[in-house]
Coordinates of C-alpha atoms and ligand atoms in Angstrom, one line a residue:
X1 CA 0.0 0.0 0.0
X2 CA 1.4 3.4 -1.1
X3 CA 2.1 6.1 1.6
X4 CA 0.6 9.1 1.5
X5 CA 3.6 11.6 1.3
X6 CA 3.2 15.2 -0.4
X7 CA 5.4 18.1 -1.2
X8 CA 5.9 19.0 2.7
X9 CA 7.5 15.4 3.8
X10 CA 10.7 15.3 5.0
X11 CA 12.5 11.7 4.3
X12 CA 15.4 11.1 6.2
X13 CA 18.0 8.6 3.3
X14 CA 20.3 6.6 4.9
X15 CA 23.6 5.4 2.3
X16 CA 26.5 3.4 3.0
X17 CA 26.6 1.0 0.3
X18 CA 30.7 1.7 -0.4
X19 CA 33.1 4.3 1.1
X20 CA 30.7 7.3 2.1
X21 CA 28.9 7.1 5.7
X22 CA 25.7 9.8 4.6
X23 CA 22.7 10.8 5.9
X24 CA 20.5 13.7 4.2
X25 CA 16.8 15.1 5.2
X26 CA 15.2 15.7 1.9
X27 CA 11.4 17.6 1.2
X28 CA 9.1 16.2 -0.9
X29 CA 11.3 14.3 -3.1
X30 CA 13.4 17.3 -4.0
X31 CA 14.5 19.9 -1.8
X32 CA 17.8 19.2 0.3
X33 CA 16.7 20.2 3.8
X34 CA 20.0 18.9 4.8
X35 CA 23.1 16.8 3.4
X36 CA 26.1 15.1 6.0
X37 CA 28.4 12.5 4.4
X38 CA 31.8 11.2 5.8
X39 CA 34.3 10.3 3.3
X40 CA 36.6 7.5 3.6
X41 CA 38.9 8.7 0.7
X42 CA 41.8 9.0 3.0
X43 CA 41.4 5.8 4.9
X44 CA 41.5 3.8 2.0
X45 CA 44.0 5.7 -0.1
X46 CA 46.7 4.1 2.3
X47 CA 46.0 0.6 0.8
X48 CA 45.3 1.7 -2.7
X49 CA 41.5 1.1 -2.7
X50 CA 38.3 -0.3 -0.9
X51 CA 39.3 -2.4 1.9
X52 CA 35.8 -4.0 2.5
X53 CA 35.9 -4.6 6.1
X54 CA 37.7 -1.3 7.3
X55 CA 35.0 0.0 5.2
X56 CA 32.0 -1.5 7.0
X57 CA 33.9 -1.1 10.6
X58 CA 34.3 3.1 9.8
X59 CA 30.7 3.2 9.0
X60 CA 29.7 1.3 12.4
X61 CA 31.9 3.9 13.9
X62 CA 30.1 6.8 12.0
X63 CA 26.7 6.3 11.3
X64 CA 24.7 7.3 14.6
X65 CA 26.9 10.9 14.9
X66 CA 26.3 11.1 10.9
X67 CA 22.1 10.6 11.6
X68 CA 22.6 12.9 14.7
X69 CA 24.4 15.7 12.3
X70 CA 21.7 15.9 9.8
X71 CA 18.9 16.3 12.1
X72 CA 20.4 19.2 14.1
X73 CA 21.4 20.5 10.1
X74 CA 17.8 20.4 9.3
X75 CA 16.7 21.2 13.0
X76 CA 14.5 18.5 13.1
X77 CA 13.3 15.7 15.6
X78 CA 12.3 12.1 14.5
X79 CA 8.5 13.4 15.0
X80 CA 9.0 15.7 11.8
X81 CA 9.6 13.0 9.5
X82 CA 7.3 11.3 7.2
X83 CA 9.9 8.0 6.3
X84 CA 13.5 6.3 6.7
X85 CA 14.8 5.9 3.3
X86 CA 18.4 3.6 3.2
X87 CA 20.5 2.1 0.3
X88 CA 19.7 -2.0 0.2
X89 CA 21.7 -2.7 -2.4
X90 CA 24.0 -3.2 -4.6
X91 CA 27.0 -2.6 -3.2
X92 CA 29.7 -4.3 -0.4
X93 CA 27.5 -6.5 1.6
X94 CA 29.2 -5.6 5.2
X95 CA 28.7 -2.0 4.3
X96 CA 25.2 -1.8 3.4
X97 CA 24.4 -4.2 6.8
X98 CA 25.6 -1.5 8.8
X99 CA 23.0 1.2 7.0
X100 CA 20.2 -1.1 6.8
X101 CA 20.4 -2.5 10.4
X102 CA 21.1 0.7 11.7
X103 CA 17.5 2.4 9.7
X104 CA 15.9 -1.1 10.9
X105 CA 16.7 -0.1 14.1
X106 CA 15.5 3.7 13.8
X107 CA 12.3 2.4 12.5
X108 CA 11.5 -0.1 15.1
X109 CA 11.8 2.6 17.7
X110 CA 10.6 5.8 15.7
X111 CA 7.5 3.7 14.2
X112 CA 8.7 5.4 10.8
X113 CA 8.1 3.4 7.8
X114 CA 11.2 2.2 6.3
X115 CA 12.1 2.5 2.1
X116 CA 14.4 -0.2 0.8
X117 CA 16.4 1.6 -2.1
X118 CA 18.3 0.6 -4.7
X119 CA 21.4 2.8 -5.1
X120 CA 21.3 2.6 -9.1
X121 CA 18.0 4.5 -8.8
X122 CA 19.1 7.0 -6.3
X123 CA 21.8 8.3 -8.6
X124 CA 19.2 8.9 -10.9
X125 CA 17.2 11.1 -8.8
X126 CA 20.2 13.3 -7.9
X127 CA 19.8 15.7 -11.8
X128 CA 16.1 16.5 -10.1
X129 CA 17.4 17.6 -5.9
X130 CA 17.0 21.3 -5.5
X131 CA 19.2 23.1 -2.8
X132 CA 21.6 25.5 -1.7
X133 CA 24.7 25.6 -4.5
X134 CA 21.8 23.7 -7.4
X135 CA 21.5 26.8 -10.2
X136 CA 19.2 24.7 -11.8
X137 CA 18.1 20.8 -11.8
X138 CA 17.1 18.5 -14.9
X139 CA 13.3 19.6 -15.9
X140 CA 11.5 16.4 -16.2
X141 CA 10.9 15.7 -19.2
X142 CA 10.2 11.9 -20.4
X143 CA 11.6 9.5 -21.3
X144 CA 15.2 10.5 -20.7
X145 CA 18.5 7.8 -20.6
X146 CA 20.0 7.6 -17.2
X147 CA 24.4 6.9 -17.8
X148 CA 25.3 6.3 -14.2
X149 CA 28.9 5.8 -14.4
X150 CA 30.1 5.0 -10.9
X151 CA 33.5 2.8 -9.2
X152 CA 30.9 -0.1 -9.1
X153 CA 29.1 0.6 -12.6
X154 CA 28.3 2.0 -15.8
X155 CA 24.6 1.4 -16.4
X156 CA 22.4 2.9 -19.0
X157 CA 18.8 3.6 -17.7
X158 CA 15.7 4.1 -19.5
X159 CA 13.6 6.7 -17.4
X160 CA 9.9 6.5 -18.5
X161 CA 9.1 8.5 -15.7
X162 CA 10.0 9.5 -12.1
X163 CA 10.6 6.3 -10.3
X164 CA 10.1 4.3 -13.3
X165 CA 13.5 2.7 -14.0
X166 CA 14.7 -0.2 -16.7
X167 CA 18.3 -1.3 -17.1
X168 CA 18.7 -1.2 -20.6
X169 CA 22.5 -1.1 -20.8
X170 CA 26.1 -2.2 -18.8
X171 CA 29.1 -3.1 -18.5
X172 CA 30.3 -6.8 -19.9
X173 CA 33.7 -6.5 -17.3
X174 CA 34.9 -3.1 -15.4
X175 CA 32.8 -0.5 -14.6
X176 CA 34.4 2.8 -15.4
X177 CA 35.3 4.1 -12.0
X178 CA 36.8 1.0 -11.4
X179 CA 38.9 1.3 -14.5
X180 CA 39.9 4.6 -14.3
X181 CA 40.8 3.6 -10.4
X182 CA 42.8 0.4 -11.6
X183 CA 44.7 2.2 -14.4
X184 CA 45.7 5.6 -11.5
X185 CA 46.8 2.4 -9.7
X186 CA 49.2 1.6 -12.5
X187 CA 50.2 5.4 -13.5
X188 CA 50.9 5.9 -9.1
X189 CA 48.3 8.1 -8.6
X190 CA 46.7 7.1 -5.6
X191 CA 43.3 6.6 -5.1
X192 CA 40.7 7.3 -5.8
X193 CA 41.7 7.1 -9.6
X194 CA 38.7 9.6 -11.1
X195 CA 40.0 12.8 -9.7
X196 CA 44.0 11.6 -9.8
X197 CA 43.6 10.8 -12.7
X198 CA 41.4 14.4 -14.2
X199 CA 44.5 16.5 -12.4
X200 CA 47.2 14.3 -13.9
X201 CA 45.5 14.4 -17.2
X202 CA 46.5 18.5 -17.4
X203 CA 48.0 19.6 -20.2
X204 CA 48.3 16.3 -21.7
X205 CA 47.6 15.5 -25.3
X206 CA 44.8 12.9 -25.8
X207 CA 45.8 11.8 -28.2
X208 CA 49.0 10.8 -28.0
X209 CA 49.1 7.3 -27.1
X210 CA 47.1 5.5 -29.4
X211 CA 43.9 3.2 -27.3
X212 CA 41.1 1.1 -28.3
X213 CA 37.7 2.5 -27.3
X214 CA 36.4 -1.6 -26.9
X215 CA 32.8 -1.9 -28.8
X216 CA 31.6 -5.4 -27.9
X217 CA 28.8 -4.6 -30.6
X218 CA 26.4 -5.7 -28.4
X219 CA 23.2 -3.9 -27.6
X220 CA 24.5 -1.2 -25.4
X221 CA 27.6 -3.2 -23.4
X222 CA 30.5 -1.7 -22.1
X223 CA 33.8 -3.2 -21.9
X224 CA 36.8 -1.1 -20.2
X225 CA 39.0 -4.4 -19.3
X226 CA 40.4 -4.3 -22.6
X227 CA 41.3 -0.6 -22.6
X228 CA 43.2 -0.8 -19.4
X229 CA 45.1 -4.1 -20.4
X230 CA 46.1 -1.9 -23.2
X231 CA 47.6 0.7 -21.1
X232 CA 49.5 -1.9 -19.1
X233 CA 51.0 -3.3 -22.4
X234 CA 52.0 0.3 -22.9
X235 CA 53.9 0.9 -19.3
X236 CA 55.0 -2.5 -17.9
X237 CA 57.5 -3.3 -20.4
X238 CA 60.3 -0.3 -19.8
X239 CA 58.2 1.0 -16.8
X240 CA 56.0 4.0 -15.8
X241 CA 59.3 6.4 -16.0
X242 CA 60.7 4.7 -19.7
X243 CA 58.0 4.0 -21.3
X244 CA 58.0 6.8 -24.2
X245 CA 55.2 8.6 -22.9
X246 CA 54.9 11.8 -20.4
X247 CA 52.2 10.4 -17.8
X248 CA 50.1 13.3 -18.6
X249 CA 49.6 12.4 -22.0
X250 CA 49.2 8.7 -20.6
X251 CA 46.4 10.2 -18.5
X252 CA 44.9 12.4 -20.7
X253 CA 44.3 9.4 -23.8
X254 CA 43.3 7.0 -20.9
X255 CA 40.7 9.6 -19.5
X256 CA 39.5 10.3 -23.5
X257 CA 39.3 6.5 -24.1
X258 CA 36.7 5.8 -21.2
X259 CA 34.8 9.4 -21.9
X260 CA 34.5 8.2 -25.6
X261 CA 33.5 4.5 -24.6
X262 CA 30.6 6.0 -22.4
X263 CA 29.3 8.8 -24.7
X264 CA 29.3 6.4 -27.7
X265 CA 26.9 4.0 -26.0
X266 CA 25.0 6.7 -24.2
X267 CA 24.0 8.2 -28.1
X268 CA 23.3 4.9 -29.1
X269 CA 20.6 3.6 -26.6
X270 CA 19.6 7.4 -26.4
X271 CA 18.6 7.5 -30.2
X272 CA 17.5 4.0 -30.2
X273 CA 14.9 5.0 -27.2
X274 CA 13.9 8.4 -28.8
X275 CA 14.4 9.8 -25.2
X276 CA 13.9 13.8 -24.9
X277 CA 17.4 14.0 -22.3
X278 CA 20.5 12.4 -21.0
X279 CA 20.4 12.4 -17.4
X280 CA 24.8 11.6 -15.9
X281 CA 25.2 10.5 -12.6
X282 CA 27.6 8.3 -10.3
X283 CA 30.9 9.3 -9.4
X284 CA 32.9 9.3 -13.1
X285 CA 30.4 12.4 -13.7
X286 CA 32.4 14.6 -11.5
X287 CA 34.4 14.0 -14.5
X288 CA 35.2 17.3 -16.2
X289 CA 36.1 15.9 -19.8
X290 CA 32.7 13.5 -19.6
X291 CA 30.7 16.6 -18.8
X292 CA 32.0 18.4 -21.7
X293 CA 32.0 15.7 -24.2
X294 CA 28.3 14.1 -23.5
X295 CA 26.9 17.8 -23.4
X296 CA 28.2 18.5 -26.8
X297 CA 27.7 14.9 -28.2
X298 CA 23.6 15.4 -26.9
X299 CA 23.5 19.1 -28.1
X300 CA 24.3 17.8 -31.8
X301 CA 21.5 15.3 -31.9
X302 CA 19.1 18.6 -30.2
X303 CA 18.7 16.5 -26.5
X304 CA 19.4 18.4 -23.1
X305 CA 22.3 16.7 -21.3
X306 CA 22.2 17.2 -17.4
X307 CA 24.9 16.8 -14.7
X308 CA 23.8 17.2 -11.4
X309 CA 26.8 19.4 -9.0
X310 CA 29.7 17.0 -8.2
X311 CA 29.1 17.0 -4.4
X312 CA 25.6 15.1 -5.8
X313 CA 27.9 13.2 -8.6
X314 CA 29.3 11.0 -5.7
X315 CA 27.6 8.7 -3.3
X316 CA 25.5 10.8 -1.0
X317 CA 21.8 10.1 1.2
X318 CA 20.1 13.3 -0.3
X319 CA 19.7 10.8 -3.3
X320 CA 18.7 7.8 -1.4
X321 CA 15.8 10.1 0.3
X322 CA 14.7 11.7 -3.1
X323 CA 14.2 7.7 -4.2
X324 CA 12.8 6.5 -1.1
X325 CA 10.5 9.3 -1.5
X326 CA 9.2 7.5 -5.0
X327 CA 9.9 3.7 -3.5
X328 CA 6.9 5.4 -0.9
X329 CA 5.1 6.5 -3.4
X330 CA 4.8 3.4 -5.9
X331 CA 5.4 0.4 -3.3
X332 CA 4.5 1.9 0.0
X333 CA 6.7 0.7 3.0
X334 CA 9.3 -1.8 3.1
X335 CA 9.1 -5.0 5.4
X336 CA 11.3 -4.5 8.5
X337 CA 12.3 -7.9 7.3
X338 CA 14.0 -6.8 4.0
X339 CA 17.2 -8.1 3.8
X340 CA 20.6 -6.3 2.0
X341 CA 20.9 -7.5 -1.8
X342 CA 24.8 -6.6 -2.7
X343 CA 24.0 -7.8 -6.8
X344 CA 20.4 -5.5 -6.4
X345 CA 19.1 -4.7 -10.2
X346 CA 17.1 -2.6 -11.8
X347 CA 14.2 -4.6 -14.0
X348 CA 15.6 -5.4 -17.3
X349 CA 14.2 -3.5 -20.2
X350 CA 12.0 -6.0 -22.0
X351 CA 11.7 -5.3 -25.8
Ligands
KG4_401 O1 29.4 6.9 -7.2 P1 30.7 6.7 -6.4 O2 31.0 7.8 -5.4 O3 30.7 5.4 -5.7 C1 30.3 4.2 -6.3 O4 29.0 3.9 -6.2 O5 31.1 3.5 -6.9 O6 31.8 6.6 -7.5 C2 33.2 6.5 -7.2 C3 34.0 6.4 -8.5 C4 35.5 6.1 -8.3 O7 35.8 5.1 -9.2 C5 36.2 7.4 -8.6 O8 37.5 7.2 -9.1 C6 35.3 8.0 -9.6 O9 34.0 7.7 -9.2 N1 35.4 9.5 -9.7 C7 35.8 10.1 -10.8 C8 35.9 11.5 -10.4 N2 35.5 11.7 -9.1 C9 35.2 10.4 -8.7 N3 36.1 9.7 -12.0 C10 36.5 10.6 -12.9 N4 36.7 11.9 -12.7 C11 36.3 12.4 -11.4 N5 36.5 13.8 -11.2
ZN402 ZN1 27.3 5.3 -6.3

């Protein structure tokens, strides 16, 4: 049974399904009431990437003072809220346990209903959160093709409306975060990869070292495995330091490779679907380069492109209450019984 929740109720989204510790108050599906998230960046950096248990231990550590923070942001008190909104999946298992036993746990003793969200969706909700620092957010226009290119994926999502999700493409192997992560891993940037690599990538030509841009020619598949064995064949031999190539140049055609890879398919499944806009979320669309590319790849076939600010690009809880807020809408409550699903899907788009 659906709840009844209008433009005045305030969902409190609960996310830890990788490295960020969030909680966010959002209003009626939209408005950012208020927005806390703990990164783990530097705790991870000293191993080179996700470590999956001193990820779930930080957010045991975190999560009640991170709750706590965004109700004195928003100056509210459980009694204000209409719902408790977390991230069920997918994600690292031991990390999402600690975000959905913690909102089980708020909503046995609050009485709140509880939203079980899938984290795929909630990127696509962050192009349409209004806030402080948001000029303007996507107009919703229908259908539009959700790219959510993230450290755990690279999904193409046909949006028939809000709430309304179908998986219609992804990746065969790597999803883009994760290659961009592996290959800064290579080039001794540190971690995470995506912004290393962006600053690294300064001044460097593109083009000079010559990539594939993999096409696995089927449907609307990614495949970045290929691309970053490539840039291994390219180092290892001599070595980062002898290989022939400055690493800003190696940076810069890595960074182009993937950014071509993930327009090309976006175009594609966005003609095929006749959709009106192209909606970029996840993490990789922090990326500067993507931005400008998929903007001007849309503009030429006459569809708005829309990037929602960077702090919304990355894994927040502003996102997982602006889906909650629809999950409330279309399903209605969640049993306190729903269980953490680390492989969570979106339905497959039928033809
Ligand atoms: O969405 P997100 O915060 O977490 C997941 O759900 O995975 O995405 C994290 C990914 C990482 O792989 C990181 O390297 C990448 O997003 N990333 C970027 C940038 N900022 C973060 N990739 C390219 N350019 C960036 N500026
Ligand atoms: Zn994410």
């Amino acid at each position: 049974m659906s709840l009844s929740l209008n433009s005045e109720s305030l969902v409190l989204g609960i996310e830890t399904s990788c490295d960020e510790t969030a909680a966010a108050i959002v209003r009626g599906g939209t408005e950012i009431v208020s927005n806390a998230v703990a990164s783990q960046d530097e705790l991870h950096a000293h191993f080179g990437g996700i470590v999956p248990e001193v990820a779930s231990r930080r957010h045991a550590e975190l999560i009640t003072a991170i709750v706590q923070e965004t109700l004195v942001q928003a100056g509210v008190g459980w009694g204000d809220l209409a719902a408790l909104a977390v991230t069920r999946g997918p994600g690292l298992v031991g990390s999402l346990l600690v975000g959905v036993s913690a909102a089980k746990g708020y909503a046995l003793t609050t009485g709140l209903p509880l939203l079980g969200v899938n984290h795929i969706a909630a990127h696509m909700t962050s192009s349409f959160l209004t806030g402080e620092g948001i000029d303007a957010p996507a107009a919703e226009e229908f259908p539009a093709l959700g790219v959510v290119a993230s450290g755990g994926h690279s999904d193409l999502v046909l949006i028939e409306e809000m709430g309304s999700y179908q998986l219609v493409g992804w990746t065969r192997d790597d999803a883009a975060g994760e290659a961009l992560d592996k290959a800064a891993r290579l080039l001794e940037l540190g971690y995470p990869g995506g912004p290393a690599i962006e600053r690294a990538a300064v001044g460097g030509d593109p083009t000079a070292v010559p990539l594939p841009r993999p096409d696995t020619k089927t449907g609307f598949e990614f495949s970045f495995a290929g691309l970053k064995t490539a840039l291994v064949r390219t180092v290892e031999p001599a070595g980062l330091a002898e290989c022939g190539y400055s690493l800003a140049d190696l940076a810069a055609s890595y960074q182009q490779a993937i950014v071509d890879c993930l327009v090309r398919e976006a175009m594609q499944a966005a003609v095929h679907f006749g959709v009106r806009q192209i909606l970029v979320g996840g993490g990789v669309a922090a990326n500067t380069l993507l931005r400008e590319d998929m903007a001007a790849a849309a503009g030429a076939k006459g569809l708005g492109a829309h990037f929602p600010p960077r702090w919304l690009c990355t894994d927040n809880a502003a996102m997982v209450a602006a889906a909650g807020y629809y999950v409330g809408l279309a399903e209605g409550a969640s049993d306190l019984a729903m269980e953490v699903d680390s492989a969570l899907q979106l339905p497959i788009y039928i033809v």
